[in-house]
PDB file of C-alpha atoms in Angstrom:
ATOM      1  CA  MET A 272     -96.661 197.115 134.464  1.00  0.00           C
ATOM      2  CA  VAL A 273     -94.225 194.630 132.972  1.00  0.00           C
ATOM      3  CA  TYR A 274     -90.897 195.692 134.465  1.00  0.00           C
ATOM      4  CA  ASN A 275     -87.730 195.648 132.340  1.00  0.00           C
ATOM      5  CA  VAL A 276     -84.811 194.625 134.570  1.00  0.00           C
ATOM      6  CA  GLU A 277     -81.617 196.461 133.657  1.00  0.00           C
ATOM      7  CA  SER A 278     -79.069 195.016 136.073  1.00  0.00           C
ATOM      8  CA  THR A 279     -78.182 191.731 137.715  1.00  0.00           C
ATOM      9  CA  GLU A 280     -78.774 193.329 141.116  1.00  0.00           C
ATOM     10  CA  LYS A 281     -82.292 194.450 140.124  1.00  0.00           C
ATOM     11  CA  PHE A 282     -83.008 190.958 138.801  1.00  0.00           C
ATOM     12  CA  LYS A 283     -82.000 189.383 142.101  1.00  0.00           C
ATOM     13  CA  GLU A 284     -84.080 191.944 144.004  1.00  0.00           C
ATOM     14  CA  ALA A 285     -87.124 191.171 141.845  1.00  0.00           C
ATOM     15  CA  LEU A 286     -86.850 187.472 142.686  1.00  0.00           C
ATOM     16  CA  GLN A 287     -87.252 188.267 146.387  1.00  0.00           C
ATOM     17  CA  ALA A 288     -90.963 189.019 145.969  1.00  0.00           C
ATOM     18  CA  ASP A 289     -93.219 186.634 147.874  1.00  0.00           C
ATOM     19  CA  LYS A 290     -95.323 185.700 144.853  1.00  0.00           C
ATOM     20  CA  LEU A 291     -95.018 184.148 141.422  1.00  0.00           C
ATOM     21  CA  ILE A 292     -92.484 185.903 139.193  1.00  0.00           C
ATOM     22  CA  VAL A 293     -92.829 185.438 135.445  1.00  0.00           C
ATOM     23  CA  VAL A 294     -89.471 186.174 133.826  1.00  0.00           C
ATOM     24  CA  ASP A 295     -89.452 186.880 130.093  1.00  0.00           C
ATOM     25  CA  PHE A 296     -85.996 186.347 128.597  1.00  0.00           C
ATOM     26  CA  TYR A 297     -86.098 188.173 125.279  1.00  0.00           C
ATOM     27  CA  ALA A 298     -83.976 189.944 122.680  1.00  0.00           C
ATOM     28  CA  THR A 299     -84.786 193.189 120.873  1.00  0.00           C
ATOM     29  CA  TRP A 300     -84.056 191.522 117.518  1.00  0.00           C
ATOM     30  CA  CYS A 301     -86.346 188.523 118.233  1.00  0.00           C
ATOM     31  CA  GLY A 302     -89.553 188.586 116.148  1.00  0.00           C
ATOM     32  CA  PRO A 303     -91.517 186.088 118.281  1.00  0.00           C
ATOM     33  CA  CYS A 304     -90.571 188.099 121.391  1.00  0.00           C
ATOM     34  CA  LYS A 305     -92.216 191.172 119.881  1.00  0.00           C
ATOM     35  CA  VAL A 306     -95.315 189.192 118.950  1.00  0.00           C
ATOM     36  CA  ILE A 307     -95.927 187.841 122.461  1.00  0.00           C
ATOM     37  CA  ALA A 308     -95.061 191.077 124.320  1.00  0.00           C
ATOM     38  CA  PRO A 309     -98.658 192.454 124.223  1.00  0.00           C
ATOM     39  CA  LYS A 310     -99.909 189.166 125.702  1.00  0.00           C
ATOM     40  CA  LEU A 311     -97.682 189.693 128.739  1.00  0.00           C
ATOM     41  CA  VAL A 312     -99.429 192.994 129.382  1.00  0.00           C
ATOM     42  CA  GLU A 313    -102.798 191.196 129.176  1.00  0.00           C
ATOM     43  CA  PHE A 314    -101.628 188.418 131.488  1.00  0.00           C
ATOM     44  CA  GLU A 315    -100.342 190.943 134.004  1.00  0.00           C
ATOM     45  CA  LYS A 316    -103.809 192.487 134.206  1.00  0.00           C
ATOM     46  CA  GLU A 317    -105.434 189.058 134.539  1.00  0.00           C
ATOM     47  CA  PHE A 318    -102.999 187.555 137.059  1.00  0.00           C
ATOM     48  CA  THR A 319    -102.649 190.361 139.576  1.00  0.00           C
ATOM     49  CA  ASN A 320    -101.063 188.020 142.120  1.00  0.00           C
ATOM     50  CA  ALA A 321     -97.985 187.561 139.889  1.00  0.00           C
ATOM     51  CA  SER A 322     -95.147 189.901 138.902  1.00  0.00           C
ATOM     52  CA  PHE A 323     -93.877 190.107 135.343  1.00  0.00           C
ATOM     53  CA  ILE A 324     -90.312 191.078 134.511  1.00  0.00           C
ATOM     54  CA  LYS A 325     -88.357 191.169 131.272  1.00  0.00           C
ATOM     55  CA  VAL A 326     -84.659 190.416 130.845  1.00  0.00           C
ATOM     56  CA  ASP A 327     -82.861 191.404 127.634  1.00  0.00           C
ATOM     57  CA  VAL A 328     -80.435 188.521 127.042  1.00  0.00           C
ATOM     58  CA  ASP A 329     -77.990 190.810 125.232  1.00  0.00           C
ATOM     59  CA  ASP A 330     -77.854 193.343 128.087  1.00  0.00           C
ATOM     60  CA  LEU A 331     -77.844 190.794 130.943  1.00  0.00           C
ATOM     61  CA  CYS A 332     -75.997 187.911 129.338  1.00  0.00           C
ATOM     62  CA  ASP A 333     -74.709 186.796 132.764  1.00  0.00           C
ATOM     63  CA  VAL A 334     -78.279 186.254 134.007  1.00  0.00           C
ATOM     64  CA  ALA A 335     -79.227 184.470 130.770  1.00  0.00           C
ATOM     65  CA  ALA A 336     -76.176 182.233 131.093  1.00  0.00           C
ATOM     66  CA  GLU A 337     -76.932 181.468 134.749  1.00  0.00           C
ATOM     67  CA  TYR A 338     -80.328 180.102 133.703  1.00  0.00           C
ATOM     68  CA  SER A 339     -78.996 178.427 130.531  1.00  0.00           C
ATOM     69  CA  ILE A 340     -81.245 180.473 128.245  1.00  0.00           C
ATOM     70  CA  ARG A 341     -80.647 179.380 124.662  1.00  0.00           C
ATOM     71  CA  ASN A 342     -83.878 180.296 122.891  1.00  0.00           C
ATOM     72  CA  MET A 343     -85.987 183.419 122.914  1.00  0.00           C
ATOM     73  CA  PRO A 344     -88.451 183.982 124.228  1.00  0.00           C
ATOM     74  CA  THR A 345     -88.023 181.757 127.264  1.00  0.00           C
ATOM     75  CA  PHE A 346     -90.258 182.252 130.281  1.00  0.00           C
ATOM     76  CA  LEU A 347     -89.306 181.100 133.754  1.00  0.00           C
ATOM     77  CA  LEU A 348     -91.979 180.902 136.423  1.00  0.00           C
ATOM     78  CA  ILE A 349     -90.213 181.378 139.753  1.00  0.00           C
ATOM     79  CA  LYS A 350     -91.545 181.438 143.297  1.00  0.00           C
ATOM     80  CA  ASN A 351     -89.470 181.544 146.480  1.00  0.00           C
ATOM     81  CA  SER A 352     -86.305 181.365 144.315  1.00  0.00           C
ATOM     82  CA  GLU A 353     -87.431 178.031 142.843  1.00  0.00           C
ATOM     83  CA  ILE A 354     -88.093 177.525 139.128  1.00  0.00           C
ATOM     84  CA  LEU A 355     -91.559 176.004 138.933  1.00  0.00           C
ATOM     85  CA  GLU A 356     -91.871 175.803 135.166  1.00  0.00           C
ATOM     86  CA  THR A 357     -90.165 176.836 131.944  1.00  0.00           C
ATOM     87  CA  VAL A 358     -92.024 177.781 128.768  1.00  0.00           C
ATOM     88  CA  VAL A 359     -89.913 178.104 125.622  1.00  0.00           C
ATOM     89  CA  GLY A 360     -91.241 179.935 122.581  1.00  0.00           C
ATOM     90  CA  ALA A 361     -94.003 182.409 121.851  1.00  0.00           C
ATOM     91  CA  ASN A 362     -96.924 180.184 122.813  1.00  0.00           C
ATOM     92  CA  PRO A 363     -99.442 182.421 124.633  1.00  0.00           C
ATOM     93  CA  GLN A 364    -101.854 179.602 125.495  1.00  0.00           C
ATOM     94  CA  LYS A 365     -99.155 177.416 127.029  1.00  0.00           C
ATOM     95  CA  LEU A 366     -97.766 180.386 128.967  1.00  0.00           C
ATOM     96  CA  LYS A 367    -101.209 181.372 130.245  1.00  0.00           C
ATOM     97  CA  GLU A 368    -101.885 177.812 131.402  1.00  0.00           C
ATOM     98  CA  ALA A 369     -98.549 177.689 133.226  1.00  0.00           C
ATOM     99  CA  ILE A 370     -99.198 181.002 134.976  1.00  0.00           C
ATOM    100  CA  ALA A 371    -102.709 179.921 135.971  1.00  0.00           C
ATOM    101  CA  LYS A 372    -101.324 176.687 137.398  1.00  0.00           C
ATOM    102  CA  HIS A 373     -98.783 178.425 139.651  1.00  0.00           C
ATOM    103  CA  ALA A 374    -100.306 181.841 140.425  1.00  0.00           C
TER     104      ALA A 374
END
């Protein structure tokens, strides 16, 4: 299940997992974010060794600011608190390739 993080504390807890974390920075008003959302569910089923979390940039603007998120959707691939790759935009193929590379 793609987990929607609702607090900064929960976000920091989620990053403690000892596997790849795919963070989807999105906004409820963002059309491309809505388009790619079903792909995240597919990717979660395919890449069972990764965790998928969503961060609403309007609700957690402090987290979005900390990672300098300016465009939605933006995906950060994080492992051991290190950003391995950033994918900006609703490009499912590019995102899938990035996940496959780091998972």
